[in-house]
CSV table of C-alpha atoms and ligand atoms in Angstrom, one decimal:
chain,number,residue,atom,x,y,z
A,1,UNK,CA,79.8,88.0,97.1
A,2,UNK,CA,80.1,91.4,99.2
A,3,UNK,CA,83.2,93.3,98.5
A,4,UNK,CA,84.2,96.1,100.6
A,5,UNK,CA,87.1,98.6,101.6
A,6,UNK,CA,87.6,102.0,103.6
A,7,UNK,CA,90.4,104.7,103.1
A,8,UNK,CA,91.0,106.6,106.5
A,9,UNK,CA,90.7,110.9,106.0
A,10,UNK,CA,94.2,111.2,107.4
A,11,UNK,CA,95.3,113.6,104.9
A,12,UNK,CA,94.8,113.9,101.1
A,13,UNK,CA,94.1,111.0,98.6
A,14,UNK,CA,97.4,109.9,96.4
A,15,UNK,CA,98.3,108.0,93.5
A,16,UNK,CA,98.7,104.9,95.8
A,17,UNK,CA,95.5,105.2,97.5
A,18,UNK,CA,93.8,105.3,94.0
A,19,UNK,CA,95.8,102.5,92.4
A,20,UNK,CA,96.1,100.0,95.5
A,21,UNK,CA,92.9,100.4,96.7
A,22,UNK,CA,90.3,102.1,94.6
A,23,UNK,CA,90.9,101.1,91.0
A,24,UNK,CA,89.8,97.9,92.1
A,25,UNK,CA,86.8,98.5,94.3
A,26,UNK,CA,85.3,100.6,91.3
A,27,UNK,CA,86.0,97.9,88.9
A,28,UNK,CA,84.3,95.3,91.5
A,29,UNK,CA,81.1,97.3,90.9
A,30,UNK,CA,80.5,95.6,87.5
A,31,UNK,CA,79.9,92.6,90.3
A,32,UNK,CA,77.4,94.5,92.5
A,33,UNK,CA,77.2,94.4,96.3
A,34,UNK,CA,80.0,96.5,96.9
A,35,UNK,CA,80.4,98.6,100.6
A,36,UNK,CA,82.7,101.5,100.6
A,37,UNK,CA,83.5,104.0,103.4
A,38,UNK,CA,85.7,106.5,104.6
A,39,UNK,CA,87.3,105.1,107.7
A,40,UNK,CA,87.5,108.6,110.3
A,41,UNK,CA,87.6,106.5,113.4
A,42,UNK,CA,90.4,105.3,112.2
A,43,UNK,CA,91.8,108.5,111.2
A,44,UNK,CA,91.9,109.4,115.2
A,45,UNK,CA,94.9,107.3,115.8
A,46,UNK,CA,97.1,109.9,113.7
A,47,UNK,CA,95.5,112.9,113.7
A,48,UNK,CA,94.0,115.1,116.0
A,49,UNK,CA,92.4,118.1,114.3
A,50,UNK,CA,88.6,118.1,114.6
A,51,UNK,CA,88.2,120.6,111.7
A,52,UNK,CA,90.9,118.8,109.3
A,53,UNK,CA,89.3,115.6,109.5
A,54,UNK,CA,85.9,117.1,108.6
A,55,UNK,CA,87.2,118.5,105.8
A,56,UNK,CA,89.5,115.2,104.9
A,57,UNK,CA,86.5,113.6,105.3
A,58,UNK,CA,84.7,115.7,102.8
A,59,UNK,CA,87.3,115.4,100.2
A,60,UNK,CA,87.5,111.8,101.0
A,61,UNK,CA,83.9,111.1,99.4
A,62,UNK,CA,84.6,113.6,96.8
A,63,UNK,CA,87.5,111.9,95.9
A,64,UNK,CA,85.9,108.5,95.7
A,65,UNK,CA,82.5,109.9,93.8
A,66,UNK,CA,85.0,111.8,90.7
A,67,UNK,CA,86.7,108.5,90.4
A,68,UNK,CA,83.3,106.5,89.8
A,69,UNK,CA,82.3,105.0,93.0
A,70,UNK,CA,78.3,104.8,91.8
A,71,UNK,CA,76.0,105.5,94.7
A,72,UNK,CA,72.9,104.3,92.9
A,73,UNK,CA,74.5,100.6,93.0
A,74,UNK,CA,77.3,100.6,95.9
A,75,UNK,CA,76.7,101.1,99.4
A,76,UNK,CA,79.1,104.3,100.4
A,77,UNK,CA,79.1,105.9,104.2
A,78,UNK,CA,81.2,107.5,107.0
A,79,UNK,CA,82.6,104.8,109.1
A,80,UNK,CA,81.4,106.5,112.3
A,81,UNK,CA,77.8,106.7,111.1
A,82,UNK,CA,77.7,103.0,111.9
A,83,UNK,CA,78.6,103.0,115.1
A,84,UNK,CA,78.2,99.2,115.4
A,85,UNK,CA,81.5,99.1,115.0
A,86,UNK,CA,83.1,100.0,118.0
A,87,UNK,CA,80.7,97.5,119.6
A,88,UNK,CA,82.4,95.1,117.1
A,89,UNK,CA,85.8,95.8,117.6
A,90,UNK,CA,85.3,94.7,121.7
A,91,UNK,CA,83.7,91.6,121.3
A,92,UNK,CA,86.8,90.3,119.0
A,93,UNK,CA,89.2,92.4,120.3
A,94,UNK,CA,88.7,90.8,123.8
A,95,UNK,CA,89.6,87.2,121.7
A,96,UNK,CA,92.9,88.7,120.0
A,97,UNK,CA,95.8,87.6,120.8
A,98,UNK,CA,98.4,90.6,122.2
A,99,UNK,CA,100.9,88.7,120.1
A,100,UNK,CA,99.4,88.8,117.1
A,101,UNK,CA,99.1,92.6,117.4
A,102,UNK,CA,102.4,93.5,118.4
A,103,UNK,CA,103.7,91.6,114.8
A,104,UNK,CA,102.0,94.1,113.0
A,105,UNK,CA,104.5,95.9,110.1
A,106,UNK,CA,101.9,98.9,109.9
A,107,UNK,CA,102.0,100.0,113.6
A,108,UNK,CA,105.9,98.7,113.7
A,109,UNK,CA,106.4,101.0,110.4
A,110,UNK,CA,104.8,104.2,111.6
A,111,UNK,CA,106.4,104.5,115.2
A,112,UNK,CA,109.8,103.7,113.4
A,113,UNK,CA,109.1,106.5,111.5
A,114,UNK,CA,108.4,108.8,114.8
A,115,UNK,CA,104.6,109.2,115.0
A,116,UNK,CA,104.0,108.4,118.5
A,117,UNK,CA,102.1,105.3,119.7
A,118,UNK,CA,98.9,105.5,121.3
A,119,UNK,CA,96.1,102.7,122.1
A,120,UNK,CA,94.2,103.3,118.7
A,121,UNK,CA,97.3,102.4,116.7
A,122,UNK,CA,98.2,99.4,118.0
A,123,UNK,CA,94.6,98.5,118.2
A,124,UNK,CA,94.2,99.6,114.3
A,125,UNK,CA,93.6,96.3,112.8
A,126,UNK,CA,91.0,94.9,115.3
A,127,UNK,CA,89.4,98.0,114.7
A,128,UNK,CA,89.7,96.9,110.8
A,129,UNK,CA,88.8,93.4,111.5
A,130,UNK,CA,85.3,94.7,113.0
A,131,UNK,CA,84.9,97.1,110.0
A,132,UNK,CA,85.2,94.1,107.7
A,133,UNK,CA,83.6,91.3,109.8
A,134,UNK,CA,80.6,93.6,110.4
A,135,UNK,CA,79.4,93.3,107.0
A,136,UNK,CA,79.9,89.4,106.0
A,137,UNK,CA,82.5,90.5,103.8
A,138,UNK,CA,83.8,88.4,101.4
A,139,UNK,CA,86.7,90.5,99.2
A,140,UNK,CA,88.8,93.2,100.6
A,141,UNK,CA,90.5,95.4,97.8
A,142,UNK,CA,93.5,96.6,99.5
A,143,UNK,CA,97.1,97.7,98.5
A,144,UNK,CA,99.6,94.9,99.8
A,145,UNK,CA,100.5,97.5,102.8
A,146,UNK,CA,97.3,95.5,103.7
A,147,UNK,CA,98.0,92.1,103.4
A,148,UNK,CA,99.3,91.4,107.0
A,149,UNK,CA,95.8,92.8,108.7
A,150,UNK,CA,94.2,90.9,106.2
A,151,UNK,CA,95.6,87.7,107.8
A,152,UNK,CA,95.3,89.3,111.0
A,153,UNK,CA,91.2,89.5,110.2
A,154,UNK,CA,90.9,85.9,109.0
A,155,UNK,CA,93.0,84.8,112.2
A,156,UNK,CA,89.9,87.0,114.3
A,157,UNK,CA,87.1,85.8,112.6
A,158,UNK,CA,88.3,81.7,112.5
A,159,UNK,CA,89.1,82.5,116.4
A,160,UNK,CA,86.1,83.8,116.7
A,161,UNK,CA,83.8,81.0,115.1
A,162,UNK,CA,85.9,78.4,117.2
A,163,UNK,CA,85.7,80.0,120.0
A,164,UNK,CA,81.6,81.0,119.5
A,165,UNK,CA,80.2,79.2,116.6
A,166,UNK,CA,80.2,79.8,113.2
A,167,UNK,CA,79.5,83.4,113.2
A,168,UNK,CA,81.4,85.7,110.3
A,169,UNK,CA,82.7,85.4,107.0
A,170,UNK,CA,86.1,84.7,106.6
A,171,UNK,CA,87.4,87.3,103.7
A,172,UNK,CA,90.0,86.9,101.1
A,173,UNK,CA,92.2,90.3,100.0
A,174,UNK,CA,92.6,91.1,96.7
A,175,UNK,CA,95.5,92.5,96.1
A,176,UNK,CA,97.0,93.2,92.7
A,177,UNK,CA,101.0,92.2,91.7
A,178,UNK,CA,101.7,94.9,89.3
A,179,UNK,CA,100.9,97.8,91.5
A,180,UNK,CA,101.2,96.5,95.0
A,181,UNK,CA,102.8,99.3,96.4
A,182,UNK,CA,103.1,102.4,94.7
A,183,UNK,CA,106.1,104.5,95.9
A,184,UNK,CA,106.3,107.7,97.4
A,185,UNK,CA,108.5,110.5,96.0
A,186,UNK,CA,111.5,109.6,98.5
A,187,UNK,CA,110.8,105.7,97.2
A,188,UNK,CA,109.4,104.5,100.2
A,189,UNK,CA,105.8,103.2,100.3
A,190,UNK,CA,103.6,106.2,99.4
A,191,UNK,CA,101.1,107.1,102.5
A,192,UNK,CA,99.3,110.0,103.7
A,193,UNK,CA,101.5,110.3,106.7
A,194,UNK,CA,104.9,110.2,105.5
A,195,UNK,CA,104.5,113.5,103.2
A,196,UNK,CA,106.1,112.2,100.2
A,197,UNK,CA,102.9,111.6,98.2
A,198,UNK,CA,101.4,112.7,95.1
A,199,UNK,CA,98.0,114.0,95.5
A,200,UNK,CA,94.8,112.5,92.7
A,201,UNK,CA,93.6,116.1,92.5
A,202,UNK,CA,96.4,118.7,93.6
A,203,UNK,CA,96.3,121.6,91.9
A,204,UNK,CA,98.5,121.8,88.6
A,205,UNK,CA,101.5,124.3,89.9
A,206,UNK,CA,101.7,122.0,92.7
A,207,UNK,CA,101.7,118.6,91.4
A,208,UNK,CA,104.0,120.0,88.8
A,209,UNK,CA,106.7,120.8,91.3
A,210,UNK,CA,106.5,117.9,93.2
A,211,UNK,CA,107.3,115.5,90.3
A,212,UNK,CA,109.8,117.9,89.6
A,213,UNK,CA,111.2,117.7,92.7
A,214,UNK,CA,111.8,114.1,92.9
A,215,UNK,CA,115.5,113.7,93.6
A,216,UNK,CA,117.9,112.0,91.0
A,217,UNK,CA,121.4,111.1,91.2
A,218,UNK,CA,124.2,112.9,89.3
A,219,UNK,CA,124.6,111.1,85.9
A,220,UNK,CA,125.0,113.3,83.2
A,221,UNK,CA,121.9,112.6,80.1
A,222,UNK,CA,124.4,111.4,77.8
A,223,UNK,CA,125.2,108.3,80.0
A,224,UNK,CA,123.9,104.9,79.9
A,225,UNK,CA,121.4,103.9,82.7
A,226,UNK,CA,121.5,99.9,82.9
A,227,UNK,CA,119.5,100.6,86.0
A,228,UNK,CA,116.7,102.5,84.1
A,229,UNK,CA,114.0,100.6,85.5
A,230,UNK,CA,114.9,101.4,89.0
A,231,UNK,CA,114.3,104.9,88.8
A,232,UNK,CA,111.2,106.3,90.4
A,233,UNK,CA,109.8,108.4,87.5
A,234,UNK,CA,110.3,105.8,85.3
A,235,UNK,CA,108.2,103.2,87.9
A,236,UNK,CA,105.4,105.8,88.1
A,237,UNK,CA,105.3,106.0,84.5
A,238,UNK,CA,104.6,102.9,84.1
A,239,UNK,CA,101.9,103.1,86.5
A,240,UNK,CA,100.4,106.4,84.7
A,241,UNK,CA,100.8,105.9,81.4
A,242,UNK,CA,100.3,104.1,78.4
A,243,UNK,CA,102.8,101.1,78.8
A,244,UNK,CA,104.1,101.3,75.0
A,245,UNK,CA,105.0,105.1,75.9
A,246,UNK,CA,106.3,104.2,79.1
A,247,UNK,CA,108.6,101.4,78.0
A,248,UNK,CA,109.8,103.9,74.8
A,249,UNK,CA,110.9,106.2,77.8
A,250,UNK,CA,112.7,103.5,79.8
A,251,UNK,CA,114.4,102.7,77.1
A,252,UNK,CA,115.6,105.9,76.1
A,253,UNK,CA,116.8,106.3,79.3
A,254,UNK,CA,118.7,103.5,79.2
A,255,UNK,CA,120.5,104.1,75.9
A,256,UNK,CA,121.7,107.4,77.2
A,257,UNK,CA,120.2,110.6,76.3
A,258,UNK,CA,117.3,111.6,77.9
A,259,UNK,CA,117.8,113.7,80.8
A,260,UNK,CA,116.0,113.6,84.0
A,261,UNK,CA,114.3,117.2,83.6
A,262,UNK,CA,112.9,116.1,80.3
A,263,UNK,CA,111.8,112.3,82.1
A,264,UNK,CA,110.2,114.7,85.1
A,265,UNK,CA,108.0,116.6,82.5
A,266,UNK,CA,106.7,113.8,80.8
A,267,UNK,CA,105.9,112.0,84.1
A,268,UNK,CA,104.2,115.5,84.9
A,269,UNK,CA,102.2,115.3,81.8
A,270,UNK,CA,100.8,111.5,82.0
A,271,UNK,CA,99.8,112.1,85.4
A,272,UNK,CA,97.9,115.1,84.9
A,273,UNK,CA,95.9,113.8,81.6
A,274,UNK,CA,95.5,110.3,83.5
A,275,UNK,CA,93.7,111.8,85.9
A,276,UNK,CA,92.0,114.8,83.5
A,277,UNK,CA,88.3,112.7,83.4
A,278,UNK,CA,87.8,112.5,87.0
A,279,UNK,CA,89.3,115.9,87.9
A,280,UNK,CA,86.0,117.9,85.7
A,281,UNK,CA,83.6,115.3,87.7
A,282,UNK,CA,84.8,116.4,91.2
A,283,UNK,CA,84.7,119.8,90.6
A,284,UNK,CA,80.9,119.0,89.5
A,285,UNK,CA,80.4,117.7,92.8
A,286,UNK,CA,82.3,119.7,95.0
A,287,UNK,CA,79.8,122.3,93.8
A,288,UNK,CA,76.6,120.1,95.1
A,289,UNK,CA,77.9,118.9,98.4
A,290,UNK,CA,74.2,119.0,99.6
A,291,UNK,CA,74.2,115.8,97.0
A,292,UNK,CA,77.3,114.2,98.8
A,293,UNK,CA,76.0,114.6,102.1
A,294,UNK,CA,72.9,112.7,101.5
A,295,UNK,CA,74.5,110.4,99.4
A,296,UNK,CA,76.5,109.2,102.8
A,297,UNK,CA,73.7,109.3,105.1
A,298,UNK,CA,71.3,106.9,102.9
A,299,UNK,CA,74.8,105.4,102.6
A,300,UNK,CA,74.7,104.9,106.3
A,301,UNK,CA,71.1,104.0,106.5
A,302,UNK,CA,72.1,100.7,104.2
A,303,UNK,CA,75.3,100.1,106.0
A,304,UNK,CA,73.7,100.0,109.4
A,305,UNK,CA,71.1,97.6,108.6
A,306,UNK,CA,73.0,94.7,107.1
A,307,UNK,CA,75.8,95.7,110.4
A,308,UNK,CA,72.5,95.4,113.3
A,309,UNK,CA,71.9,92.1,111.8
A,310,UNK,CA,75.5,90.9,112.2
A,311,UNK,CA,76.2,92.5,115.4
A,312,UNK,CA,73.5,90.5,116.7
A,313,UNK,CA,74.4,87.2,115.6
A,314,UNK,CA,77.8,88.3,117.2
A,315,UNK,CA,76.5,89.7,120.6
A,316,UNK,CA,74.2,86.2,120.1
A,317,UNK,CA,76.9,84.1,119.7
A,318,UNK,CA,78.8,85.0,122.4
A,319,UNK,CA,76.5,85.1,125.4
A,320,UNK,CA,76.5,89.0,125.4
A,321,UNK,CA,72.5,88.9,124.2
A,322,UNK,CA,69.4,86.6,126.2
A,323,UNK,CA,69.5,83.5,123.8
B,401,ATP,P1,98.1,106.5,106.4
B,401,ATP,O1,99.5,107.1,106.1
B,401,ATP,O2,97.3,107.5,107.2
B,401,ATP,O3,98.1,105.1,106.8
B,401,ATP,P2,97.7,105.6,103.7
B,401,ATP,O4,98.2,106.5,102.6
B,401,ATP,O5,98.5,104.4,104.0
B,401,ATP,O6,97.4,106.5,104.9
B,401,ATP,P3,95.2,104.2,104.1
B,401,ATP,O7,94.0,105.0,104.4
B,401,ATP,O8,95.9,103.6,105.3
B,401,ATP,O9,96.2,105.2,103.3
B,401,ATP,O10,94.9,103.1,103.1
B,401,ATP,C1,93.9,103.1,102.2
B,401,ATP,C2,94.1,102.1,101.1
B,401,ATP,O11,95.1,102.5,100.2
B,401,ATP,C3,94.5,100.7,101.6
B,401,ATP,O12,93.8,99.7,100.9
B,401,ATP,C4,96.0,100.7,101.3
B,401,ATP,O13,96.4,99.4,101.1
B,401,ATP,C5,96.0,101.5,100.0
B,401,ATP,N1,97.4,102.1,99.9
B,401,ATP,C6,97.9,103.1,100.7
B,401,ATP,N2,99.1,103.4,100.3
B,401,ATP,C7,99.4,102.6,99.2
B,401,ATP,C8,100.5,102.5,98.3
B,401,ATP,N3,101.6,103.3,98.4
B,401,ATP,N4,100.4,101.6,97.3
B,401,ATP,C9,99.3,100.9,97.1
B,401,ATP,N5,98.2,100.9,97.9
B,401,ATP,C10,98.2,101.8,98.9
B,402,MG,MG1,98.0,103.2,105.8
């Protein structure tokens, strides 16, 4: 059973990127056969800086080594270094439906928000169906921002195999309830793009004012909160820390007494021990970035050749190759 996910360097790595996505791609090691990559064709359709997305891309892999992804037994590269891909993403993309693309919430989301639509965007999750159908993918640990293209890649691939033949895996997501969608520092979904997010490995001054900066309402410490769940720090906290601690808090903030400075610090502290382990590792690394870089080119090495063999069964399959 192949597991596999990518994270797009199209800005800095967050709480919700870590949590949604890879928490449980580097548990599914235990498992073996896991593919993991850093998705910087997809970073095109939102940014345009040829020198950020190098570096974004760097950090990317750091990111993901400090935090346990485990070369020596999971298959890590940079999405481009397979080019395969883009070969992919045409041979399905010429069987999807213009329908099915323009229902997506993503692309829908993000222009509602003002980033401008181009091609790439509203291509996006062909573009993902190729990256997962190119490897005979069975699980896809995503954050439920995810689910939709999810179906939208199982809707491809069964097209696909009616269309052609029994060609690719159909994949299942795997998706976990409790921490589905972690939320920004306005409340919304946390994402890369919308600048409310709190960075894995920000520096300490700045992480510090940004949880301190989350905006409360007006109620005085002494009062009651009935509503204590619903606030944000409180929801983080739960995410970050231990849950007895976290549920002490909430409580306290219900009762009445605890004021939102004293909640903000606290929130500041779990978050900066939870991530305390990984943060000495990825200064290791950033150190030896010779080591990283070949750690993604053999990466790619083992990536391509299990995606030539599927590309060709694809190209096979649907008269694109002499029988
Ligand atoms: P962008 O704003 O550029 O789309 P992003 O922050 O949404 O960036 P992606 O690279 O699109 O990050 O997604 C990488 C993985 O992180 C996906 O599996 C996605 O589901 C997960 N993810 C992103 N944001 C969250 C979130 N707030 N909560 C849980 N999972 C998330
Ligand atoms: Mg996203």
């Amino acid at each position: 059973m192949r597991t596999l996910t990518g994270i797009q360097p199209s800005g800095t790595l967050h709480l919700g990127n870590y949590l949604g996505a890879m928490r449980p791609a580097i548990e599914a090691q235990a498992r073996g056969n896991c593919f993991y990559f850093i998705a910087d064709y997809h970073s095109m359709t939102s940014l345009f800086d040829p020198v950020e997305r190098r570096k974004n891309t760097l950090n990317v892999a750091l990111d993901w080594l400090a935090c346990g992804l485990d070369p020596a037994t999971s298959v890590f590269w940079r999405q481009s270094d397979v080019p395969e891909v883009t070969e992919l993403m045409w041979l399905i993309g010429s069987l999807t439906p213009m329908g099915l693309l323009e229902r997506a919430h993503s692309f829908k989301d993000k222009t509602a928000k003002g980033i401008s639509p181009n091609f790439g965007l509203f291509a996006y999750p062909v573009l993902m169906a190729a990256d997962i159908l190119l490897y005979d993918t069975h699980v896809v640990p995503v954050g439920r921002d995810q689910q939709q293209h999810l179906e939208m890649t199982r809707d491809i691939a069964i097209k696909f195999n009616q269309t052609y033949g029994e060609t690719f895996v159909v994949p299942e997501a795997d998706i976990r309830d409790e921490l589905a969608v972690v939320p920004g520092l306005d409340g919304q979904k946390m994402s890369k793009s919308y600048g409310n997010t709190i960075d894995l490995f920000g520096d300490e001054k700045a992480t510090r004012k940004k949880i301190m900066g989350i905006v409360m309402d007006s109620r005085t410490p002494a009062e009651p909160k009935p509503d204590a769940d619903q606030n944000l720090a409180i929801q983080l906290m739960k995410l970050v820390a231990a849950p007895e601690l976290a549920a002490d808090y909430e409580s306290r903030l219900r009762a009445g007494g605890l004021g939102y400075g004293d909640l903000k610090k606290a929130l500041f502290e779990q978050y900066w021990a939870f991530l305390a382990p990984y943060r000495a590792r990825r200064a290791e690394l950033a150190a030896n970035l010779d080591y990283v870089e070949k750690v993604l080119r053999d990466g790619a090495e083992k990536a391509r050749a299990t995606a030539s063999v599927v590309l060709k069964r694809a190209r096979q399959a649907c008269g694109i190759a002499a029988a």
